[in-house]
Short mmCIF file of C-alpha atoms in Angstrom, two decimals:
data_model
loop_
_atom_site.label_atom_id
_atom_site.label_comp_id
_atom_site.label_asym_id
_atom_site.label_seq_id
_atom_site.Cartn_x
_atom_site.Cartn_y
_atom_site.Cartn_z
CA MET L 1 108.54 110.40 88.61
CA ARG L 2 110.68 112.94 90.98
CA VAL L 3 112.14 110.78 93.01
CA LEU L 4 114.12 112.58 96.09
CA VAL L 5 116.29 109.49 97.69
CA THR L 6 118.03 110.06 101.19
CA GLY L 7 121.35 109.04 101.96
CA ALA L 8 121.68 108.47 98.07
CA ALA L 9 125.07 109.27 98.78
CA GLY L 10 125.43 104.91 101.03
CA PHE L 11 125.71 102.07 99.65
CA ILE L 12 122.19 101.09 99.13
CA GLY L 13 121.42 104.17 98.22
CA SER L 14 123.55 104.36 95.96
CA ARG L 15 122.33 102.01 94.11
CA VAL L 16 118.31 102.53 94.76
CA CYS L 17 119.60 106.02 93.03
CA ALA L 18 121.37 104.12 89.89
CA THR L 19 118.23 102.18 89.33
CA LEU L 20 115.57 103.93 89.40
CA THR L 21 117.57 106.32 86.88
CA ALA L 22 117.74 103.46 84.71
CA ALA L 23 113.84 103.19 85.36
CA GLY L 24 113.03 106.55 84.14
CA HIS L 25 113.17 108.41 87.45
CA ASP L 26 114.09 111.28 87.41
CA VAL L 27 115.88 111.40 90.96
CA VAL L 28 116.98 114.04 92.99
CA GLY L 29 119.69 112.51 95.47
CA VAL L 30 121.01 114.07 98.83
CA ASP L 31 123.26 113.14 101.86
CA VAL L 32 124.44 114.57 105.28
CA MET L 33 127.77 112.57 104.79
CA LEU L 34 128.22 111.64 107.53
CA ALA L 35 132.21 110.11 108.69
CA ALA L 36 131.28 107.32 110.21
CA ALA L 37 129.87 105.69 107.29
CA HIS L 38 132.07 108.67 104.16
CA GLY L 39 135.11 109.20 106.40
CA THR L 40 136.31 113.00 104.51
CA SER L 41 134.80 112.28 101.16
CA GLN L 42 132.63 114.61 99.00
CA PRO L 43 129.45 113.93 98.03
CA PRO L 44 128.80 112.00 94.89
CA ASP L 45 127.85 114.20 91.66
CA GLY L 46 124.47 113.76 91.28
CA VAL L 47 123.66 114.46 95.10
CA ASP L 48 123.82 117.88 97.37
CA ALA L 49 125.44 117.31 100.54
CA LEU L 50 121.60 117.78 103.18
CA ASP L 51 121.43 116.61 106.78
CA VAL L 52 117.60 116.26 106.82
CA ARG L 53 116.91 117.17 109.86
CA ASP L 54 117.65 120.82 108.11
CA ALA L 55 113.89 121.55 107.84
CA VAL L 56 114.70 124.59 105.01
CA GLY L 57 117.33 122.43 103.31
CA VAL L 58 114.30 119.71 103.10
CA ALA L 59 111.50 122.20 101.64
CA ALA L 60 113.35 123.02 98.56
CA ALA L 61 115.08 119.05 98.70
CA LEU L 62 111.10 118.00 98.06
CA GLU L 63 109.74 120.49 95.12
CA GLY L 64 107.95 119.44 92.59
CA VAL L 65 108.74 115.43 94.64
CA ASP L 66 106.48 113.30 93.88
CA VAL L 67 107.81 110.19 96.17
CA VAL L 68 110.41 110.24 98.97
CA CYS L 69 112.68 107.36 99.17
CA HIS L 70 114.39 107.43 102.71
CA GLN L 71 117.70 105.82 103.53
CA ALA L 72 119.90 108.14 105.28
CA ALA L 73 120.30 106.77 108.53
CA MET L 74 122.95 106.68 111.34
CA VAL L 75 123.31 102.39 111.61
CA GLY L 76 125.15 100.08 114.25
CA ALA L 77 123.25 98.84 116.77
CA GLY L 78 125.30 101.29 119.39
CA VAL L 79 127.92 101.00 121.52
CA ASP L 80 126.30 101.97 125.08
CA ALA L 81 123.24 104.27 125.60
CA SER L 82 125.10 107.70 125.63
CA ASP L 83 124.97 106.68 121.73
CA ALA L 84 120.85 106.80 122.25
CA PRO L 85 121.00 110.41 121.29
CA ALA L 86 123.02 110.65 118.17
CA TYR L 87 120.46 107.32 116.83
CA GLY L 88 117.40 109.65 117.99
CA SER L 89 118.49 113.31 116.37
CA HIS L 90 119.71 111.57 113.31
CA ASN L 91 116.88 108.60 112.47
CA ASP L 92 114.01 109.85 114.71
CA TYR L 93 114.22 113.41 114.41
CA GLY L 94 115.80 113.42 111.06
CA THR L 95 112.51 111.46 109.75
CA THR L 96 109.75 113.73 111.43
CA VAL L 97 111.37 116.79 110.07
CA LEU L 98 110.87 115.06 106.59
CA LEU L 99 108.23 114.42 106.83
CA ALA L 100 106.71 117.22 107.89
CA GLU L 101 108.18 119.02 104.97
CA MET L 102 106.27 116.89 103.19
CA PHE L 103 102.77 117.27 104.82
CA ALA L 104 104.04 121.66 103.93
CA ALA L 105 104.94 120.41 100.30
CA GLY L 106 101.70 118.01 99.37
CA VAL L 107 104.08 115.02 98.95
CA GLN L 108 102.14 112.59 100.10
CA ARG L 109 104.25 108.60 99.33
CA LEU L 110 107.01 107.98 101.83
CA VAL L 111 108.82 104.13 100.86
CA LEU L 112 111.11 104.27 104.00
CA ALA L 113 113.99 102.41 104.92
CA SER L 114 113.58 99.97 107.55
CA SER L 115 115.49 96.58 109.63
CA MET L 116 114.97 93.33 110.33
CA VAL L 117 116.36 94.60 113.54
CA VAL L 118 113.05 95.88 114.18
CA TYR L 119 111.24 91.94 115.35
CA GLY L 120 114.18 91.32 117.70
CA GLN L 121 115.24 87.67 118.61
CA GLY L 122 112.67 87.15 115.75
CA ARG L 123 110.16 84.71 115.65
CA PHE L 124 110.29 80.91 117.68
CA ALA L 125 108.08 77.18 118.33
CA CYS L 126 108.05 74.42 120.59
CA ASP L 127 108.07 71.28 119.54
CA GLU L 128 105.33 70.65 122.27
CA HIS L 129 104.18 74.19 122.74
CA GLY L 130 104.01 75.84 119.62
CA ASP L 131 104.39 79.00 119.30
CA VAL L 132 106.36 80.49 122.20
CA ASP L 133 108.48 83.43 123.07
CA PRO L 134 111.66 82.73 123.85
CA LEU L 135 114.26 82.90 126.95
CA PRO L 136 116.33 84.83 126.97
CA ARG L 137 119.78 82.70 126.65
CA THR L 138 121.90 81.77 130.26
CA ARG L 139 125.17 82.83 130.85
CA GLN L 140 124.89 78.91 131.75
CA ASP L 141 124.13 76.95 128.15
CA LEU L 142 126.59 79.57 126.72
CA ASP L 143 129.29 79.34 128.21
CA ALA L 144 128.35 74.81 128.45
CA GLY L 145 128.18 75.31 124.35
CA VAL L 146 124.12 75.22 124.32
CA PHE L 147 122.88 78.37 121.95
CA GLU L 148 119.91 77.25 120.95
CA HIS L 149 116.89 79.89 123.18
CA ARG L 150 114.45 77.46 125.67
CA CYS L 151 111.11 77.12 125.68
CA PRO L 152 109.79 78.94 129.31
CA VAL L 153 107.18 76.74 129.62
CA GLY L 154 108.66 73.42 129.07
CA GLY L 155 112.25 74.33 128.68
CA GLU L 156 113.26 72.61 125.84
CA GLN L 157 115.45 73.91 122.96
CA LEU L 158 113.31 75.71 120.54
CA GLY L 159 113.16 75.89 116.13
CA TRP L 160 112.76 79.08 114.30
CA ARG L 161 110.09 80.29 112.07
CA LEU L 162 110.04 82.14 109.27
CA VAL L 163 109.17 86.56 110.90
CA GLY L 164 105.82 87.66 109.25
CA GLU L 165 105.46 91.23 108.69
CA ASP L 166 102.70 91.75 111.50
CA ALA L 167 104.59 90.30 114.33
CA PRO L 168 105.29 92.44 116.88
CA LEU L 169 107.95 94.84 117.11
CA ARG L 170 110.61 94.46 120.07
CA PRO L 171 113.64 96.70 119.36
CA ARG L 172 116.56 95.20 121.29
CA SER L 173 119.18 97.73 120.02
CA LEU L 174 119.97 101.77 119.87
CA TYR L 175 119.39 101.42 116.65
CA ALA L 176 116.69 98.93 117.07
CA ALA L 177 114.52 101.28 119.37
CA SER L 178 115.27 104.31 116.57
CA LYS L 179 113.37 102.19 113.26
CA THR L 180 111.18 101.01 115.61
CA ALA L 181 110.35 104.92 116.00
CA GLN L 182 110.85 105.71 112.38
CA GLU L 183 108.24 103.14 111.44
CA HIS L 184 105.42 104.82 114.32
CA TYR L 185 106.48 108.38 112.99
CA ALA L 186 105.58 107.34 109.03
CA LEU L 187 102.33 105.49 110.45
CA ALA L 188 100.96 108.19 112.78
CA TRP L 189 101.91 110.42 109.78
CA ALA L 190 99.84 108.57 107.18
CA GLU L 191 96.69 108.27 109.28
CA ALA L 192 97.28 111.70 109.41
CA THR L 193 97.76 112.79 106.54
CA GLY L 194 95.93 110.45 104.05
CA GLY L 195 99.42 109.36 102.78
CA SER L 196 101.25 106.09 101.61
CA VAL L 197 103.98 104.98 103.82
CA THR L 198 105.55 101.57 102.57
CA ALA L 199 108.19 99.93 105.21
CA LEU L 200 110.59 98.22 103.50
CA ARG L 201 112.51 95.88 106.71
CA TYR L 202 116.41 95.38 104.73
CA HIS L 203 117.80 91.83 106.66
CA ASN L 204 120.93 90.94 106.15
CA VAL L 205 122.23 93.18 102.42
CA TYR L 206 125.61 92.54 101.06
CA GLY L 207 127.31 93.08 97.99
CA PRO L 208 129.81 95.36 95.63
CA ASN L 209 130.95 98.39 97.85
CA MET L 210 129.43 97.75 100.90
CA PRO L 211 131.41 99.33 103.41
CA ARG L 212 134.27 97.85 104.92
CA ASP L 213 136.02 98.80 108.67
CA THR L 214 133.12 101.06 109.19
CA PRO L 215 129.99 100.15 112.01
CA TYR L 216 128.47 100.71 108.45
CA ALA L 217 130.51 96.77 108.10
CA GLY L 218 127.89 93.83 107.77
CA VAL L 219 128.93 90.24 108.94
CA ALA L 220 129.67 89.63 105.03
CA ALA L 221 132.32 92.75 104.79
CA ILE L 222 133.79 91.54 108.04
CA PHE L 223 134.91 88.47 106.76
CA ARG L 224 135.52 89.36 103.34
CA SER L 225 138.06 91.43 104.43
CA VAL L 226 139.48 89.14 106.73
CA LEU L 227 140.12 87.26 103.91
CA GLU L 228 141.90 89.89 101.82
CA ARG L 229 144.31 90.13 104.76
CA GLY L 230 145.21 86.40 104.39
CA GLY L 231 143.18 85.81 107.27
CA VAL L 232 140.61 83.81 108.35
CA PRO L 233 136.88 84.43 109.27
CA ARG L 234 136.36 83.71 112.66
CA VAL L 235 132.83 82.90 113.59
CA PHE L 236 130.86 83.32 117.06
CA GLU L 237 128.53 80.48 118.96
CA ASP L 238 128.87 77.39 116.97
CA GLY L 239 128.02 78.93 113.56
CA GLY L 240 124.56 78.09 113.09
CA GLN L 241 122.86 80.82 113.55
CA MET L 242 119.98 81.65 110.62
CA ARG L 243 119.65 84.92 108.63
CA ASP L 244 118.88 86.11 105.22
CA PHE L 245 121.17 87.30 103.32
CA ILE L 246 120.08 90.01 99.91
CA HIS L 247 121.59 91.71 97.11
CA VAL L 248 122.30 95.50 97.35
CA ASP L 249 121.15 95.36 94.21
CA ASP L 250 117.91 92.91 95.38
CA ILE L 251 117.56 95.79 98.04
CA ALA L 252 117.54 98.46 94.94
CA ALA L 253 115.26 96.66 93.22
CA ALA L 254 112.47 96.25 96.21
CA ASN L 255 112.68 100.04 96.70
CA ALA L 256 111.98 100.34 92.22
CA ALA L 257 108.79 98.59 92.47
CA ALA L 258 107.84 100.48 96.00
CA VAL L 259 107.79 103.32 93.93
CA GLU L 260 105.70 102.18 91.34
CA ALA L 261 102.98 100.63 93.65
CA GLU L 262 101.39 102.80 94.44
CA LEU L 263 100.01 101.54 97.11
CA GLY L 264 97.99 103.69 99.26
CA GLY L 265 98.16 103.63 103.77
CA PHE L 266 100.71 101.97 105.68
CA ALA L 267 102.39 98.22 104.32
CA ALA L 268 105.53 97.78 106.13
CA PHE L 269 107.34 93.87 103.98
CA ASN L 270 110.07 91.75 104.63
CA VAL L 271 112.39 92.09 101.96
CA CYS L 272 114.77 89.21 101.82
CA SER L 273 115.64 86.44 99.23
CA GLY L 274 113.96 84.20 100.64
CA GLN L 275 116.79 82.02 101.49
CA PRO L 276 117.90 81.65 105.30
CA VAL L 277 121.60 80.54 105.23
CA SER L 278 123.92 79.97 108.90
CA ILE L 279 126.63 82.57 109.75
CA LEU L 280 128.20 79.45 108.80
CA ASP L 281 127.51 79.10 105.75
CA VAL L 282 128.63 82.87 104.81
CA ALA L 283 131.80 82.22 105.84
CA THR L 284 132.58 79.54 104.75
CA ALA L 285 131.14 80.25 100.99
CA LEU L 286 133.53 82.32 100.92
CA THR L 287 136.77 80.65 101.85
CA ARG L 288 135.07 78.53 98.97
CA ALA L 289 135.70 80.86 96.44
CA ARG L 290 139.06 83.10 97.02
CA ASP L 291 141.16 80.05 98.57
CA GLY L 292 139.02 76.96 99.93
CA SER L 293 140.30 78.09 103.78
CA THR L 294 138.19 76.40 106.79
CA PRO L 295 136.48 78.89 109.34
CA GLU L 296 137.66 78.76 112.64
CA VAL L 297 134.05 78.54 114.46
CA THR L 298 135.11 80.07 118.05
CA GLY L 299 132.05 78.71 119.99
CA GLU L 300 132.37 82.53 121.74
CA TYR L 301 129.54 84.90 122.31
CA ARG L 302 129.44 88.19 122.91
CA SER L 303 126.29 88.94 125.10
CA GLY L 304 122.92 90.84 123.41
CA ASP L 305 123.60 88.63 119.68
CA VAL L 306 120.02 87.84 118.48
CA ARG L 307 120.35 84.03 117.47
CA HIS L 308 118.00 83.44 114.70
CA ILE L 309 115.74 86.08 112.56
CA VAL L 310 114.18 84.84 109.05
CA ALA L 311 111.74 86.24 107.84
CA ASP L 312 108.53 85.65 104.82
CA PRO L 313 109.33 87.01 101.48
CA ALA L 314 105.56 86.67 100.54
CA ARG L 315 103.68 89.73 101.29
CA ALA L 316 107.17 91.36 99.14
CA ALA L 317 106.00 88.76 96.43
CA GLU L 318 102.46 89.52 96.49
CA VAL L 319 101.35 93.08 96.80
CA LEU L 320 104.66 93.95 94.72
CA GLY L 321 105.57 91.90 92.73
CA PHE L 322 108.59 91.73 94.26
CA ARG L 323 111.59 88.98 94.39
CA ALA L 324 114.76 88.58 94.83
CA ALA L 325 116.46 86.96 91.87
CA ILE L 326 120.24 87.11 92.91
CA SER L 327 121.04 83.55 94.88
CA PRO L 328 122.84 83.66 98.15
CA ASP L 329 125.13 81.42 97.03
CA ASP L 330 125.60 83.12 93.71
CA GLY L 331 126.05 86.66 94.96
CA LEU L 332 128.41 85.13 97.82
CA ARG L 333 130.54 83.38 95.12
CA GLU L 334 131.08 87.71 93.78
CA PHE L 335 130.70 88.60 96.65
CA ALA L 336 133.68 87.30 96.91
CA PHE L 337 135.80 89.47 94.72
CA ALA L 338 133.64 92.39 94.87
CA PRO L 339 135.33 95.37 96.06
CA LEU L 340 134.95 97.46 99.21
CA ARG L 341 134.33 101.01 99.99
CA ALA L 342 137.25 101.64 102.32
#
């Protein structure tokens, strides 16, 4: 198949292109080359400079295309409300232009890079009252080192549960709001046109050539950069925040599975390893592999941080046949020495 990959020069997009090409697909790559992600770099070989908000350019790129793999996005939580227009423009307006041009070109299949952030605070349960929506964490609790959410019924501390794809979408950052809007536009487009959308909700992605020192750097890259400079990773709260870390090669494999599955309508899938780890576990795995040092658990906190967000991988396995191949233990051990992209 001929596949258009947007964001093709990025950390994830470049691996998606390589994986699809290796699988025998004819890949067309485009990327706007945002300075926040790429600095002053020029597009790599095989990738054309294109802003998905440029309808004329998108129409040309769609010629002969069977399916679009839409990775392009402005990421990071956003500093303040003044960042909202940039997220809305790049992520949401850009997606609407792409969808409109796909309709005009008769391209009916979209694989959309979504994110775990659409779930907001994740899923929690109380031993006494079952599944509940958690109370916001109070400054008094956080200052006292009580980092878990409390039950809205009796005030008991809550435990995390796996989030399924049918959970409500409750974005809590500008980036999360834009990813949720992307899904909503794509769903509406699929229903209006009879097209197909496979939304892949990525969890914490890491791996070789992950960007460093940019809004696109995740916590694994931040820890890795600190170690490279001879420092020790500093872990917020008590380090018990639970996440699912998934290797970028598994993300690329999930995209290939979605391209080849040829599903109808709109379907969303968690793309995760299925092996939850704590942030302290991640820092410890990296320090153990590099120099045997011990991460610093600071007890500090940041307002608005999500305590736990861990997903259920079952639907992706059942419907797409996708299962992560790289365990966090093996992947983080490799990542401790993997090159990062400046």
